[in-house]
Coordinates of C-alpha atoms and ligand atoms in Angstrom, one line a residue:
X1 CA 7.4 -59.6 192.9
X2 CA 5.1 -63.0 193.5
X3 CA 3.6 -63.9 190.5
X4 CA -0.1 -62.9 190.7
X5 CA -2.3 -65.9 191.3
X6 CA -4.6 -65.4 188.1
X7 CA -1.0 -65.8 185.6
X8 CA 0.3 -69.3 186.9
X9 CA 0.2 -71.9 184.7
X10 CA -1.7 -75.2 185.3
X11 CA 1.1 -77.0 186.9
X12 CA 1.3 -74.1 189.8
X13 CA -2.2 -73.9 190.6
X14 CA -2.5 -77.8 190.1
X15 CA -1.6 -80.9 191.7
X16 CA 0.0 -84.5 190.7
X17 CA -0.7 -87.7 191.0
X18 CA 1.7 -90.3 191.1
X19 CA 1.4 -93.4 190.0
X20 CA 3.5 -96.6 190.1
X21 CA 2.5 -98.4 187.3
X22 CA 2.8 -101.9 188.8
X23 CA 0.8 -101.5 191.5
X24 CA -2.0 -99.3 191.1
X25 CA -4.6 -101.5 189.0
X26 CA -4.4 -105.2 187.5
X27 CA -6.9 -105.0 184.9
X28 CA -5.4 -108.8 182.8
X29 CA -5.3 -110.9 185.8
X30 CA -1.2 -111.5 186.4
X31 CA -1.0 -110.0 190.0
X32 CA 0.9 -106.6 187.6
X33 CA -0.5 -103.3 187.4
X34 CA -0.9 -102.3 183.9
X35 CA -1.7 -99.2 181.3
X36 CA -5.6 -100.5 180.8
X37 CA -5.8 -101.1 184.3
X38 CA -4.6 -97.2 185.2
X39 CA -7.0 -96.0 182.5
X40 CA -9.9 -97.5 184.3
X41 CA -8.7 -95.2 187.2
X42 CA -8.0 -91.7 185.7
X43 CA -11.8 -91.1 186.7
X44 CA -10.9 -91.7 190.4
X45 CA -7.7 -89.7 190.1
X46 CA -9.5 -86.7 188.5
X47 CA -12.7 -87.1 191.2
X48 CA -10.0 -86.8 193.6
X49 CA -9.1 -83.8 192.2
X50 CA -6.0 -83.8 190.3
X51 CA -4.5 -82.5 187.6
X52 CA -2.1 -84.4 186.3
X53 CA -0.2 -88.1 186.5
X54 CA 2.9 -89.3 186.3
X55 CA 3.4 -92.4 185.8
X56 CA 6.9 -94.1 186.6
X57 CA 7.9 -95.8 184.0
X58 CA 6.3 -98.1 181.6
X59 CA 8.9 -98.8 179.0
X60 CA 10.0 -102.3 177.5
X61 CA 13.0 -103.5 180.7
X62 CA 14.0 -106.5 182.0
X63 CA 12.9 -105.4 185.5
X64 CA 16.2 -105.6 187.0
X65 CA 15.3 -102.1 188.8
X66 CA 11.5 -102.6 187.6
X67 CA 11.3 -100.5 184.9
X68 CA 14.0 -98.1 185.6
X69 CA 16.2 -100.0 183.7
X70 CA 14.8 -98.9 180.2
X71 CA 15.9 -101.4 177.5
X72 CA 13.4 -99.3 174.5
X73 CA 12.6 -95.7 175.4
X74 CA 9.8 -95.4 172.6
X75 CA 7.9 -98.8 173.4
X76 CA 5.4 -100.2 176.5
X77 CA 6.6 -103.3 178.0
X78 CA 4.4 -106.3 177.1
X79 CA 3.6 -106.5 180.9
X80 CA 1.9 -102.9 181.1
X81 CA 0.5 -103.4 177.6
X82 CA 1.0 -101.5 174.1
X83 CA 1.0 -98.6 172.7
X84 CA -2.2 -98.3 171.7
X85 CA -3.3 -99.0 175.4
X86 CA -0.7 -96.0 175.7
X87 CA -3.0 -93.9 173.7
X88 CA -6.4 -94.9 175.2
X89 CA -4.9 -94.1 178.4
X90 CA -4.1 -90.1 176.4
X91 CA -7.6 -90.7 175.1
X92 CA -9.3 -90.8 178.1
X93 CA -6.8 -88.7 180.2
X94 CA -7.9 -85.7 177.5
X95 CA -11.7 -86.5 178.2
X96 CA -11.5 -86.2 181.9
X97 CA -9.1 -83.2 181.5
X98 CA -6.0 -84.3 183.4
X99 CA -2.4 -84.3 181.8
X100 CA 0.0 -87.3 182.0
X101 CA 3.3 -87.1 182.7
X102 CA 6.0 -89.4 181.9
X103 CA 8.8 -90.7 183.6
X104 CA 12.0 -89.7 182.0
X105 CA 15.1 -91.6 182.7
X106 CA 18.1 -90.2 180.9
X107 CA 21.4 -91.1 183.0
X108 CA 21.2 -95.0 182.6
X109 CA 19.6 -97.2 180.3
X110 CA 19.3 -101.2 181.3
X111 CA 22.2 -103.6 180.2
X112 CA 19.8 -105.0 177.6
X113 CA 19.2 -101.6 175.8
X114 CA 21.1 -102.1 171.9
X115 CA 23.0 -99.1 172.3
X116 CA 24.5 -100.7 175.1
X117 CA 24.6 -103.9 173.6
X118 CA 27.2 -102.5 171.0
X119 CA 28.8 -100.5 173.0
X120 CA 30.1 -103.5 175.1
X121 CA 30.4 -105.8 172.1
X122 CA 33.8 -104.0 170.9
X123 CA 36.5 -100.6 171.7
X124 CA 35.5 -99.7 168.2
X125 CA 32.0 -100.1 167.7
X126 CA 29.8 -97.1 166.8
X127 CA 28.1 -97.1 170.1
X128 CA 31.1 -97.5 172.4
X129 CA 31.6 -94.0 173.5
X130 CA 27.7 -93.5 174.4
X131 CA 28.7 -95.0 177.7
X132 CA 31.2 -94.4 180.1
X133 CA 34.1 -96.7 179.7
X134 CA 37.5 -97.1 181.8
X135 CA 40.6 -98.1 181.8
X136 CA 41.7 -100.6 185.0
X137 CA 43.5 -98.5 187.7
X138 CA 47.2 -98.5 187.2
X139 CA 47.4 -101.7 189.7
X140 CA 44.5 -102.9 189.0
X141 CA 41.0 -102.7 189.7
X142 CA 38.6 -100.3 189.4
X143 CA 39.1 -96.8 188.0
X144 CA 38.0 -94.9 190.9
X145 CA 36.4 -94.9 194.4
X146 CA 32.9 -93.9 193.4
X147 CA 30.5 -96.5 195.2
X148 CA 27.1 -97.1 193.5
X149 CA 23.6 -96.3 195.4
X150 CA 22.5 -99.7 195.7
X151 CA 25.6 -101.2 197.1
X152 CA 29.5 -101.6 195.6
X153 CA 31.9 -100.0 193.4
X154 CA 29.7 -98.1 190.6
X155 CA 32.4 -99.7 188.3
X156 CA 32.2 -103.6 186.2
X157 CA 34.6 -105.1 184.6
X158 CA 34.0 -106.4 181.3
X159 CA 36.3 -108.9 180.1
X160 CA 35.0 -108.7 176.0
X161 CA 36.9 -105.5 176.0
X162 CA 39.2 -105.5 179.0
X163 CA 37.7 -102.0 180.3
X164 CA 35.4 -101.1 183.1
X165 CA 32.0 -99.3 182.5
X166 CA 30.1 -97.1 185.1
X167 CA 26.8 -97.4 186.9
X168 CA 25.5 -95.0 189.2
X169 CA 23.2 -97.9 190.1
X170 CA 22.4 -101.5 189.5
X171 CA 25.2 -102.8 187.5
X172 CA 22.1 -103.8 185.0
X173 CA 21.7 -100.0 184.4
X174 CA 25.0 -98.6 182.9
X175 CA 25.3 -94.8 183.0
X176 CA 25.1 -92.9 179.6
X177 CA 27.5 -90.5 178.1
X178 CA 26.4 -87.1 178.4
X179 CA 29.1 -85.6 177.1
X180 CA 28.5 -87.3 173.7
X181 CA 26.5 -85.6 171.4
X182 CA 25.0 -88.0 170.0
X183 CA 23.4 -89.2 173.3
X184 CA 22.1 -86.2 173.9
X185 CA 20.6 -86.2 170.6
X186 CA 19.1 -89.7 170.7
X187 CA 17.8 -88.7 174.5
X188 CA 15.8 -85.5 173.6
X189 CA 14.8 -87.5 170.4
X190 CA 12.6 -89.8 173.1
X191 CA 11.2 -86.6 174.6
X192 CA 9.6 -85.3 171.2
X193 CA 8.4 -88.8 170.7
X194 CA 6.1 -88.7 173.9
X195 CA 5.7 -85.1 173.6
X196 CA 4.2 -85.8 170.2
X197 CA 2.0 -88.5 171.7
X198 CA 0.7 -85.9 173.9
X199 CA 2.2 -85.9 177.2
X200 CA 2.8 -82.6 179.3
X201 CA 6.3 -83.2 180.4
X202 CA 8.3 -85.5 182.4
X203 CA 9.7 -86.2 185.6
X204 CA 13.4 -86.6 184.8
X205 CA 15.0 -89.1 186.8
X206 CA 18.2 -88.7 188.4
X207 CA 18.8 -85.9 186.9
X208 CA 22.0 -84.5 189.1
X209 CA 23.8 -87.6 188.0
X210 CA 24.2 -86.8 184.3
X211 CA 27.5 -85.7 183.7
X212 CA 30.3 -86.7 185.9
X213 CA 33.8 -84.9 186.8
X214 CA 35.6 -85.1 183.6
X215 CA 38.7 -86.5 185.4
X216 CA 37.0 -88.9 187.5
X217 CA 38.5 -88.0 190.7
X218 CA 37.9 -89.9 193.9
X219 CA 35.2 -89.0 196.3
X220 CA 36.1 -88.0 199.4
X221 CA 34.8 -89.5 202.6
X222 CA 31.5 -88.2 204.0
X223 CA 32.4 -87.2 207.5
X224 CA 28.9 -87.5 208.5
X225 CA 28.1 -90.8 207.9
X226 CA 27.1 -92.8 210.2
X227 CA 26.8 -97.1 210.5
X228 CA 23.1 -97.8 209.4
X229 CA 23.2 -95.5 206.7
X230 CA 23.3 -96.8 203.0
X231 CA 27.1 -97.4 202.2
X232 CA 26.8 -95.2 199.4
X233 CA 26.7 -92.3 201.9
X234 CA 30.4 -93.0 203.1
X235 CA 31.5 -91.3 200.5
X236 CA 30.5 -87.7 199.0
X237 CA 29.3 -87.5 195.6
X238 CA 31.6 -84.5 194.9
X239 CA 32.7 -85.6 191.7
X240 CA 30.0 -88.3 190.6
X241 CA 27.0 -85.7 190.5
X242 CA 25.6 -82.4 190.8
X243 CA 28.3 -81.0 188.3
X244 CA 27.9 -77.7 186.9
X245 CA 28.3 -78.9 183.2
X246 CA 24.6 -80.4 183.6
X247 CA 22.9 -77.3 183.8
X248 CA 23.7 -76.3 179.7
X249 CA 21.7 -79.9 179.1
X250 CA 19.0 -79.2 181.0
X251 CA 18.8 -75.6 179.5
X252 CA 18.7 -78.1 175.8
X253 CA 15.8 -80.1 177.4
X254 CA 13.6 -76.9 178.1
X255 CA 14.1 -75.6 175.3
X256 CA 12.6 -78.4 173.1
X257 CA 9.8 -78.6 175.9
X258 CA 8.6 -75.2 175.6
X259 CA 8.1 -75.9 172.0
X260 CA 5.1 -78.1 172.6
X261 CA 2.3 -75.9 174.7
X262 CA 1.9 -76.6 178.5
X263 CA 4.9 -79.1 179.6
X264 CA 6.0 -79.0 182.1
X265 CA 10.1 -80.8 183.7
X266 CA 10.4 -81.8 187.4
X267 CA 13.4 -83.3 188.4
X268 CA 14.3 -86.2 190.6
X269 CA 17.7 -84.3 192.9
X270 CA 17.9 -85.5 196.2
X271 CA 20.0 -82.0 197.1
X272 CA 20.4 -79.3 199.9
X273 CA 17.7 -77.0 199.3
X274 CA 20.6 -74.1 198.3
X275 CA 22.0 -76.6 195.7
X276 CA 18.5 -77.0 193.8
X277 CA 18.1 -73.3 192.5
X278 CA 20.9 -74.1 190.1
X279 CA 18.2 -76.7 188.4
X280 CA 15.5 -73.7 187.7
X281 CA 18.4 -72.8 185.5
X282 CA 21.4 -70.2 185.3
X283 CA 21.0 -67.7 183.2
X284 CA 18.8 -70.2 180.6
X285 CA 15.8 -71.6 182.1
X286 CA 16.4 -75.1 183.1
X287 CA 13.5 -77.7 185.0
X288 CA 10.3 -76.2 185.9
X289 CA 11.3 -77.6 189.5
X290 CA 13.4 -79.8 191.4
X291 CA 11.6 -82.2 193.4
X292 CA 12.2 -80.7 196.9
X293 CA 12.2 -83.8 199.3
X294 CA 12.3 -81.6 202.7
X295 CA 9.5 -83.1 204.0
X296 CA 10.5 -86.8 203.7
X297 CA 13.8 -85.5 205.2
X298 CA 12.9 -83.6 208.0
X299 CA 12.1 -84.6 211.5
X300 CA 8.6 -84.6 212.4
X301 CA 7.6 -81.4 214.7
X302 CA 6.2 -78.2 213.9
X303 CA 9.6 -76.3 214.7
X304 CA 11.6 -78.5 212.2
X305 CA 9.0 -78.7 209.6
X306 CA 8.6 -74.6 210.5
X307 CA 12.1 -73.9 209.6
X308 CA 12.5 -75.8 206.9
X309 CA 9.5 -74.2 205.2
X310 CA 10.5 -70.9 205.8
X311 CA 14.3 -71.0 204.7
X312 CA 13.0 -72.6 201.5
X313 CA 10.9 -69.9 201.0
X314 CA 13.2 -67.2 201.4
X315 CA 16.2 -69.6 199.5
X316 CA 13.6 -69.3 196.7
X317 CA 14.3 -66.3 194.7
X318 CA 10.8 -64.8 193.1
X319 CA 9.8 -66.3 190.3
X320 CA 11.5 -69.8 191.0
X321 CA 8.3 -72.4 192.0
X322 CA 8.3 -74.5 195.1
X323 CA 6.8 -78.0 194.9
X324 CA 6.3 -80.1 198.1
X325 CA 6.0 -84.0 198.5
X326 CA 5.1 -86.1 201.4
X327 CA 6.4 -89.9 199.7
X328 CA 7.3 -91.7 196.4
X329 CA 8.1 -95.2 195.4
X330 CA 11.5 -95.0 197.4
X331 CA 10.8 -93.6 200.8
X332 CA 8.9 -95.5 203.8
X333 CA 5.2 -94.5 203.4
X334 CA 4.5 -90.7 205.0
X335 CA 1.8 -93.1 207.4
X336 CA 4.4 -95.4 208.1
X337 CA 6.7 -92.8 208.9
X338 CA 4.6 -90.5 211.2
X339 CA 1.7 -92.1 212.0
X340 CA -2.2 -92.4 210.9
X341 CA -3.0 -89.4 212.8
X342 CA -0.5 -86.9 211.8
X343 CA -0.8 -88.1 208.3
X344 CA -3.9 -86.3 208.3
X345 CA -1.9 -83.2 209.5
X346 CA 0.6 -83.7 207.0
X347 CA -1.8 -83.5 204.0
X348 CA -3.3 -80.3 205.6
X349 CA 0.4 -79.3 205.2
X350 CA 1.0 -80.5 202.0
X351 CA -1.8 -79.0 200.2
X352 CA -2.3 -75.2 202.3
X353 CA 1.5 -74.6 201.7
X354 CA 2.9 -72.7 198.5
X355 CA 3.9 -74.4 195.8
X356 CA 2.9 -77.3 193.6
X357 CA 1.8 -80.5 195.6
X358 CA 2.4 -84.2 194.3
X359 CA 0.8 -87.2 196.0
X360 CA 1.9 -90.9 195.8
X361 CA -1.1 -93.1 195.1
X362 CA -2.5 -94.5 198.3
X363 CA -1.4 -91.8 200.7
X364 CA -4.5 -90.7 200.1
X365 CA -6.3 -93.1 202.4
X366 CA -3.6 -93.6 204.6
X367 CA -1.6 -96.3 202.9
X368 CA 0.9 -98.0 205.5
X369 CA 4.2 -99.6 204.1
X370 CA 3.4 -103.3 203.7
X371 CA 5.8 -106.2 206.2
X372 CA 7.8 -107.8 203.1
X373 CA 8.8 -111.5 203.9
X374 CA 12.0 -112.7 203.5
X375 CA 11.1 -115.2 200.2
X376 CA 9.2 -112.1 198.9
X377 CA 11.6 -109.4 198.7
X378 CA 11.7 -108.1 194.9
X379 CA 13.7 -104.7 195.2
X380 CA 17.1 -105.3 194.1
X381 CA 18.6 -102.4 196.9
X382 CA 16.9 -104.7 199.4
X383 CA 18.6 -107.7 197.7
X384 CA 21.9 -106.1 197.8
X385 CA 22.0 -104.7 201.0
X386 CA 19.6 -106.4 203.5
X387 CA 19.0 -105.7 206.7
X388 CA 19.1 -101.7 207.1
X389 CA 15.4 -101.1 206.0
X390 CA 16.7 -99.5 202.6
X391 CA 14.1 -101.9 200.9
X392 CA 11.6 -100.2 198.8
X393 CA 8.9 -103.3 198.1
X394 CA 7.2 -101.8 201.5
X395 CA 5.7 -98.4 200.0
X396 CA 4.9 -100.3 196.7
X397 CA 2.8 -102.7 197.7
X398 CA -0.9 -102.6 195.7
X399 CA -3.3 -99.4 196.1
X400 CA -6.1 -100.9 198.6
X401 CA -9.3 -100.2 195.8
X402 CA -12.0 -102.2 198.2
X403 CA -12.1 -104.6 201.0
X404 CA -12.9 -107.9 197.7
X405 CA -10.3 -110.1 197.3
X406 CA -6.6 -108.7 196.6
X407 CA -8.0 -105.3 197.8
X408 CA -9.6 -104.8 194.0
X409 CA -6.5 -104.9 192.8
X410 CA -6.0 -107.8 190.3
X411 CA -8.2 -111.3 190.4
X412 CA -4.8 -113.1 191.4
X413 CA -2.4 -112.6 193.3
X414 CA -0.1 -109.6 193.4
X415 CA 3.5 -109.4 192.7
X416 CA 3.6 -107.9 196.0
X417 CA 1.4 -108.7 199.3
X418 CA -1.7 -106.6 199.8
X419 CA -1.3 -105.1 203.4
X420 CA -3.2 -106.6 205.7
X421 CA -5.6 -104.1 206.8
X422 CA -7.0 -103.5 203.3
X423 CA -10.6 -104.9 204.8
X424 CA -10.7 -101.8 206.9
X425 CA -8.4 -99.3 205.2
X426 CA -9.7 -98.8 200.8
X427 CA -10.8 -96.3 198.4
X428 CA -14.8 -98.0 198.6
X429 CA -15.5 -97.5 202.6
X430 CA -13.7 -94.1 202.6
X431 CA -15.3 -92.7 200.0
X432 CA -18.9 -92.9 201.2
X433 CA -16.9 -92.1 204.7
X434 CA -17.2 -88.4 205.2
X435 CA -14.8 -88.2 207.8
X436 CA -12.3 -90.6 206.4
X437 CA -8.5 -89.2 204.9
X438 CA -9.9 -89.8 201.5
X439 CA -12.8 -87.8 202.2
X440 CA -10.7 -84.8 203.7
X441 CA -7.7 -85.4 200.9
X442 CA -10.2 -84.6 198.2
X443 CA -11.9 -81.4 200.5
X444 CA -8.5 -80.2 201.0
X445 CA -7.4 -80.5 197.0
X446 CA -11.1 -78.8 195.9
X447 CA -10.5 -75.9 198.2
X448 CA -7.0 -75.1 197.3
X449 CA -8.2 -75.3 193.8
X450 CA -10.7 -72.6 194.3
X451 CA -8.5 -70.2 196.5
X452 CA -6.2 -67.8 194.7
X453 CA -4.5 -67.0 198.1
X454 CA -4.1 -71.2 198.9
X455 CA -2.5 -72.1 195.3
X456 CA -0.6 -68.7 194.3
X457 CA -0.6 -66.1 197.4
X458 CA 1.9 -65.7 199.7
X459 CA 3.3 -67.9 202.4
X460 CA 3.0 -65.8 206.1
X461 CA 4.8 -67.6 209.0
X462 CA 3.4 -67.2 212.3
X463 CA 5.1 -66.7 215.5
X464 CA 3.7 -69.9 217.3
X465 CA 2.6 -69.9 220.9
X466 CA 3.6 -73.7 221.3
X467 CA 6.5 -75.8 220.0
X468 CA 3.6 -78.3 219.1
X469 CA 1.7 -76.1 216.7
X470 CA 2.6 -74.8 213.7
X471 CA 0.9 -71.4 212.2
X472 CA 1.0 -69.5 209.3
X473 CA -0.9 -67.8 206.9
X474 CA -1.7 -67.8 203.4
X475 CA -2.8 -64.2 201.7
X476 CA -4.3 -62.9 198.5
X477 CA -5.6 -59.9 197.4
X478 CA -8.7 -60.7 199.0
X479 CA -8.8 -63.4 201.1
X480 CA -7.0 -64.9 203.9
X481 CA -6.7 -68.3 205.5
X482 CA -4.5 -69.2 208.6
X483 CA -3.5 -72.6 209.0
X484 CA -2.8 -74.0 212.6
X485 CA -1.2 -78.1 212.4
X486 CA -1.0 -79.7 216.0
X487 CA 1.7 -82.1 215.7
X488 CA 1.3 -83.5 218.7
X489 CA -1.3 -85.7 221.0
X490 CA -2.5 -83.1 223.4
X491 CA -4.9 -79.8 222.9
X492 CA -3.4 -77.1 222.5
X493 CA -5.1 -73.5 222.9
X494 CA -3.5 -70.2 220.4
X495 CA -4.3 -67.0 220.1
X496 CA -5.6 -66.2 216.6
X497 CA -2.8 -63.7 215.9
X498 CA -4.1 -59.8 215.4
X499 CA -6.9 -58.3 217.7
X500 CA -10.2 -57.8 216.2
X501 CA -9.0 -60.8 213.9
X502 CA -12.2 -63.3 213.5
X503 CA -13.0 -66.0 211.1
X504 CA -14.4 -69.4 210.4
X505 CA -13.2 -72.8 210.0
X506 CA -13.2 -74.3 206.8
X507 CA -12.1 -77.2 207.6
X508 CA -10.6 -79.5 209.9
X509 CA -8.5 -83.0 209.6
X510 CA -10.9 -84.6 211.6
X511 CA -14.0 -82.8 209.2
X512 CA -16.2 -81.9 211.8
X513 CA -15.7 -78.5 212.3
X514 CA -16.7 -76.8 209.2
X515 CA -18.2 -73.1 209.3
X516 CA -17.5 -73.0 213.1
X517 CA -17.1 -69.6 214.0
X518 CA -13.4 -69.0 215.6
X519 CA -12.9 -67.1 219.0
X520 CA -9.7 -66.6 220.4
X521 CA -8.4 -68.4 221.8
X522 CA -8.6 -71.3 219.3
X523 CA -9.0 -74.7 220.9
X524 CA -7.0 -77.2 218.4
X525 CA -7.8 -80.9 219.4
X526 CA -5.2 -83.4 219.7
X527 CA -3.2 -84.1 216.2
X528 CA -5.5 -81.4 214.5
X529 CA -5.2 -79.2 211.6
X530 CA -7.7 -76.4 211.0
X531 CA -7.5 -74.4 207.9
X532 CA -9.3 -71.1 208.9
X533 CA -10.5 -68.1 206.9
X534 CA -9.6 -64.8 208.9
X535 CA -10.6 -61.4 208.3
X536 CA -10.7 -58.4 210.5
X537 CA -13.8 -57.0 212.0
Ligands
GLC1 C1 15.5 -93.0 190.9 C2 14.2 -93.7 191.0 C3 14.4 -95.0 191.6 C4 15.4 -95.8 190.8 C5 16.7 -95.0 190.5 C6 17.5 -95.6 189.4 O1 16.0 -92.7 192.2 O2 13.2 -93.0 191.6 O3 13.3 -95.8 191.8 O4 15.7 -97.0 191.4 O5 16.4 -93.7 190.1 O6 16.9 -95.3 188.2
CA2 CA1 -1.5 -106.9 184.4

């Protein structure tokens, strides 16, 4: 049975903002995003109308993978501030009402971290097993096949102890040893600390990649790769992630989480949709959600995007919660990807569907990804392996505050260009804009908070008249809305589904349509979404 709207907890009938810590606001004048700077903003975040924010991560790192590379788990890099910017940033969260969330990152810590630093320094040190170490293959060389996601074998030799450690990634972020205790024990020891400073939860990083085959088997070939892809993707990660021994580890995680009131765990799991119901939990409950990256995925038309929502929905058993997301700090820029126009359809579609939506900062007002120079190219993936587009400086660049100098970002200049059309595109014109994607981002997020049947009724699919337009309707108890996304440049006409159904339009991407009575058939514009209520008369 669906859970009825009136029982979910904040996190279902909410949404989350994310933001990337480094480029959201300057507030000391380096050209970095920092903690003072983002507490400046929670206002704007919470007139947006969000709930929540995770921030990636903000933790003392070299920056070798900018911040993902955690070299002190219970400490605020120097460049992002302190700790007690940390807790004005609580402070003021809790007076505005919105919940941070943090951004967890258990399977690798950076090369600089001293458990690492002891762990390489000898075979017998106290540390050594809390990261995976290797023996040379039998003639030499790496242990095994496993390639790493930004480029190479996920294996180094180090010569102070003759052995080979592994890293999923960067070989500045060596992965740690789940299957020692003691890791795990140190690892949910950094959860209570934040969890005691007030966070609701985490987003956990990587989370499929914890525990590895306990032989370390080769990876087979991927037979579906093709040239253009990452390298990593010639291979299958059959025995370097997404193993079934995680799942007692994530059950230990939720466990301590549900002790503090209201957290809530998303994972990072870039898996088939039938893979992630393992990471609800089996048997024990396990993350609040996977991250469900369809969208990102998925071709853009409204048959694709169609199917994918509706085999998700019935792969869901009942009680398991979807989540949807549109971009993050590693994907090309939903904008970039699809377009100005259909970005406006695709929030429509992010935030009528079921389940709980998260937003990257900037997609709000159409954010583009950002032409990165040659001599300006700071993501190590780009670094590694240039030249396929893998680069993820693009959909980082700085959040476009007003059309001032560096976009109202920082008073010098920014680790990474501000796009060029931040004169035009920026939170100050759109907001006194009322037809701007700002404008309809924060209609959109106030009317699903107010509609039981938008944020916890059911998901209807509707047979559509076009392969253009997708339809489908969201139901309640007492209210219903149909939702009808032209993903495509030409009008299209629909029927409104049953006879004698009649209704109104509450709103439209383009926001000029509101409380127009609807007639069959419906006249949807070029690359328009209407959200409509329906009733029968
Ligand atoms: C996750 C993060 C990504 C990072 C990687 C290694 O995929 O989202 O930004 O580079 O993990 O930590
Ligand atoms: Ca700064």
């Amino acid at each position: 049975m669906m859970t009825r709207p009136d029982a979910l907890q904040w996190w279902q009938r909410g949404s989350i903002y994310h933001v990337y810590p480094r480029s959201f606001q300057d507030a000391n004048g380096d050209g970095i995003g920092d903690l003072p700077g983002i507490t400046g903003r929670l206002e704007y975040c919470r007139w947006l109308g969000c709930d929540a924010v995770w921030l990636s991560p903000i933790y003392p790192s070299p920056m070798a993978d900018f911040g993902y590379d955690v070299a002190d788990h219970t400490g605020v890099d120097p460049r992002f501030g302190t700790l007690d910017d940390f807790d004005r940033l609580m402070a003021e969260a809790r007076r505005l009402g919105l919940r941070i969330l943090m951004d967890y990152v258990p399977n690798h810590t950076s090369e600089q971290h001293p458990w690492f630093v002891a762990s390489r320094s000898s075979r017998h040190d106290p540390h050594r097993h809390w990261y995976v170490w290797r023996d040379p293959a039998p003639g030499g060389g790496p242990p095994n096949n496993w390639l790493s996601v930004f480029g190479g074998s996920s294996w180094t030799f180090d010569p102070t102890t003759g052995q080979y450690y592994l890293h999923s990634y960067l070989k500045e972020q060596p992965d740690l040893n789940w299957r020692n205790p003691e890791v795990e024990r140190a690892m949910l020891d950094v959860m209570r600390f934040w969890l005691e400073r007030g966070v609701h939860g985490f987003r956990i990083d990587s989370v499929s990649r914890l525990v590895k085959d306990a032989e370390f088997r080769d990876n087979p070939p991927n037979p579906d790769y093709r040239p253009g892809q990452a390298p990593y993707h010639q291979q299958r990660a059959t025995y370097s992630a997404d193993r079934p021994d995680l799942l007692p580890i994530l059950a230990r995680m939720r466990q301590l989480a549900d002790r503090y009131a209201d957290t809530v765990l998303l994972g990072e799991a870039y898996l088939p949709a039938a893979r992630l119901r393992a990471y609800y939990g089996e048997g024990r409950p396990g993350l609040h959600f996977p991250f469900n990256f369809q969208l990102i995925r998925s071709p853009w038309d409204a048959a694709a995007v169609g199917s994918l929502v509706e085999q998700y929905e019935a792969e869901l058993p009942a009680g398991l919660w979807p989540n949807w997301v549109l971009g993050n700090h590693d994907n090309h820029r939903v904008a970039t990807r699809i377009g100005r126009r259909q970005a406006r359809v695709a929030a429509m579609l992010l935030l009528t569907l079921r389940g709980t939506p998260v937003l990257y900062y900037g997609d709000e007002i159409g954010m583009v990804d950002v032409a990165v120079p040659a001599d300006r190219v700071r993501d190590p993936w780009e670094k590694n392996v240039p030249g396929l587009g893998l680069g993820r400086d693009p959909e980082r660049s700085p959040m476009q505050w007003d059309a001032g100098p560096h976009a109202g970002f920082s008073t010098a200049a920014p680790w990474l260009p501000v796009a060029g059309d931040h004169r035009q595109v920026n939170v100050a014109l759109q907001r006194e804009d009322p037809r701007s994607m700002l404008s309809l981002v924060r209609a959109l997020l106030a009317i699903r908070a107010a509609h039981p049947a938008l944020f916890g009724g059911r998901y209807v699919p509707v047979p559509s008249p076009h392969p253009d337009v997708m339809l489908y309707r969201r139901e309640a108890e007492n209210e219903r809305f149909l939702v009808a996304l032209n993903f495509g440049g030409a009008p299209r006409e629909i029927g409104l589904g049953s006879p004698g159904e009649r209704g109104s339009v509450v709103v439209s991407t383009l926001l000029d349509r509101a409380g127009e009575p609807v007639e069959t058939p419906l006249c949807l514009r070029p690359d328009e979404g209407l959200l409509l209520a329906v009733g029968s008369g």
